[in-house]
Coordinates of N, CA and C in Angstrom, one line a residue:
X26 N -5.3 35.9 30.5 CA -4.8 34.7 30.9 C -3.5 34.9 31.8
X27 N -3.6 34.1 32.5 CA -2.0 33.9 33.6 C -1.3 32.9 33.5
X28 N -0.2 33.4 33.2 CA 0.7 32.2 33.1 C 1.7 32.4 34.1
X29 N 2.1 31.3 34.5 CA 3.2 30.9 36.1 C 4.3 30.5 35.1
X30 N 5.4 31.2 35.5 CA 6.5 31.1 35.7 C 7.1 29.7 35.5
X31 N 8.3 28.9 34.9 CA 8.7 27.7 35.5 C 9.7 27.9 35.8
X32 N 10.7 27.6 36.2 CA 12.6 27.5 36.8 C 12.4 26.1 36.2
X33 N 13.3 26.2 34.7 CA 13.2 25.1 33.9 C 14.4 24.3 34.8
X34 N 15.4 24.9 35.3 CA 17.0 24.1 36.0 C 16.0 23.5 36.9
X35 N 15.4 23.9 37.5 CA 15.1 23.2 38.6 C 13.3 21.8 38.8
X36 N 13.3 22.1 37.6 CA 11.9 21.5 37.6 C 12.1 19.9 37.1
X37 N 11.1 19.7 37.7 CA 11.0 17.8 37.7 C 11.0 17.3 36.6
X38 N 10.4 18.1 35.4 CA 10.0 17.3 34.3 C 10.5 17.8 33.1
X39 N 12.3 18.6 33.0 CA 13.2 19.1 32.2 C 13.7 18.4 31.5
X40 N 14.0 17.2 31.5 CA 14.4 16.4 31.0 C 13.2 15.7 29.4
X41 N 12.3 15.8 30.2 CA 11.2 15.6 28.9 C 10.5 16.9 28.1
X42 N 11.2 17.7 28.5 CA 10.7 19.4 28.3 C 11.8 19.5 26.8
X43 N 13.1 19.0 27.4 CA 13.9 19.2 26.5 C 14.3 18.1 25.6
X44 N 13.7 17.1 25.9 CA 13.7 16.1 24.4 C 12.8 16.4 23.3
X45 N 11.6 17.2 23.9 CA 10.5 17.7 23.2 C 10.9 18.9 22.2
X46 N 11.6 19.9 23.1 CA 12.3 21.1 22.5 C 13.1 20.7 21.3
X47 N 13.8 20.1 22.1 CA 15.2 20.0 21.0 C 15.5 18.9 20.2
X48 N 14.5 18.0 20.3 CA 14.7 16.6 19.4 C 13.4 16.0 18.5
X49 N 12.1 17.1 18.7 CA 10.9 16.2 18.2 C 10.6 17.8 17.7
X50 N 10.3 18.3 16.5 CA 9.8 18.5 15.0 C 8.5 19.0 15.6
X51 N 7.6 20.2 16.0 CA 6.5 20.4 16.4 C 5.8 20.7 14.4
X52 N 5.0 20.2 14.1 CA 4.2 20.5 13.0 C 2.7 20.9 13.7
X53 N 2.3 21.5 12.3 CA 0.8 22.0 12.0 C 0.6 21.7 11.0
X54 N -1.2 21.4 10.7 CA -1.6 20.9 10.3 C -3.0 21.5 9.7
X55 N -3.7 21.3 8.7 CA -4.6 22.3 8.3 C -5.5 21.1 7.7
X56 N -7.0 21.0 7.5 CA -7.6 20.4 6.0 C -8.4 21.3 6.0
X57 N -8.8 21.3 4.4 CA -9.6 22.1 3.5 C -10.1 21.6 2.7
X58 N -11.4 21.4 2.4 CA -12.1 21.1 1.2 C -12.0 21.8 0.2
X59 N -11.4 21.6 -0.7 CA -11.2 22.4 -2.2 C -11.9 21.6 -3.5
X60 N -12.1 22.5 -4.3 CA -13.0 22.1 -5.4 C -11.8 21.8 -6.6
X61 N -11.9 20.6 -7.1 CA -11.0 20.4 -8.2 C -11.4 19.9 -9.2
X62 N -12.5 20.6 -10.0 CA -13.2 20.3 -11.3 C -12.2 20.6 -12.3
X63 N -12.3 21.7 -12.3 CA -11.6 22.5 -13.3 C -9.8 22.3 -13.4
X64 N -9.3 21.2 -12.5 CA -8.3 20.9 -12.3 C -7.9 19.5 -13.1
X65 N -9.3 19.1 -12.5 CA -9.6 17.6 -13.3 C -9.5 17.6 -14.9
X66 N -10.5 18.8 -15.2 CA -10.7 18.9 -16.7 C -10.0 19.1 -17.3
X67 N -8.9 20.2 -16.5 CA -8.0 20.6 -17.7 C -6.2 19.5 -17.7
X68 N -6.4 18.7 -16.1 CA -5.1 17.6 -16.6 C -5.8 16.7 -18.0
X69 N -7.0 16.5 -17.7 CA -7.8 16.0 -18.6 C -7.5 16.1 -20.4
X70 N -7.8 17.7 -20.3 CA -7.2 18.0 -21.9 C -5.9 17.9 -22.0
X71 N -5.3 17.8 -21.1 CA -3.6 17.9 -21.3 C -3.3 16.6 -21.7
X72 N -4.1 15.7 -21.5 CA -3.8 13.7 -21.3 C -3.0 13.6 -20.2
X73 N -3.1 14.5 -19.0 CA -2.6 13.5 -17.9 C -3.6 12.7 -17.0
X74 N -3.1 11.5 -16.8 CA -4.0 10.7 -15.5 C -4.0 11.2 -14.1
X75 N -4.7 11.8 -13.2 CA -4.5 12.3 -12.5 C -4.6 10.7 -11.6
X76 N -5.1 9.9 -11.5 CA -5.3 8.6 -11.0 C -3.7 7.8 -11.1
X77 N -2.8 8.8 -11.0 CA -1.6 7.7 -11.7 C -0.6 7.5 -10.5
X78 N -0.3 6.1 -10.1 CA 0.3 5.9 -8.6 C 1.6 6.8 -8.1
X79 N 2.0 6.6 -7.4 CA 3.0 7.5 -6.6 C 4.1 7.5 -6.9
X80 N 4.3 6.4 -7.6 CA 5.9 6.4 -8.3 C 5.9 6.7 -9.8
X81 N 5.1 6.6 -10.4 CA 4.9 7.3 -11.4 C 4.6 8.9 -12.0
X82 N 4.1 9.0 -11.0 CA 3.1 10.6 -10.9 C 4.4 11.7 -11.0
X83 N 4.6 12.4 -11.8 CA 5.4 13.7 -11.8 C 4.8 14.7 -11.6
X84 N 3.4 14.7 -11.7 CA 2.6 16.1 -11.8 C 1.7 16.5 -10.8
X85 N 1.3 15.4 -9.8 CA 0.8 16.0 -8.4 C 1.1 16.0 -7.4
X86 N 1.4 16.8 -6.2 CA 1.8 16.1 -5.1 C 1.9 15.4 -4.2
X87 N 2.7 14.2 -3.9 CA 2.5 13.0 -2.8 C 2.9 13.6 -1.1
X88 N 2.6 13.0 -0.3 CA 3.1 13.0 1.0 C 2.8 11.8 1.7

């Protein structure tokens, strides 16, 4: 692959180069299908609800 050079001082479009850079959070991102039987079963034997809303829930993770 070839990549060209840029002269960031001097380029037209620095100003949105560098709001991007330095003010906006680049994330990644991933999904996966996972199996959660055995995850199920055993909150299950413990008596936790795994169904239990977001402010309540201590035991699984929200985002």
């Amino acid at each position: 692959m070839i990549f060209n050079r840029i002269d960031v001082e001097n380029w037209s479009r620095k100003p949105y180069f560098e709001h991007y850079i330095n003010n906006l959070r680049c994330t990644y991102s991933m999904t996966a299908n996972i199996e959660i039987t055995r995850l199920l079963a055993e909150l299950k034997n413990k008596g936790i609800n795994a169904c239990e809303t977001k402010r309540t829930s201590k035991y699984l993770p929200h985002f």
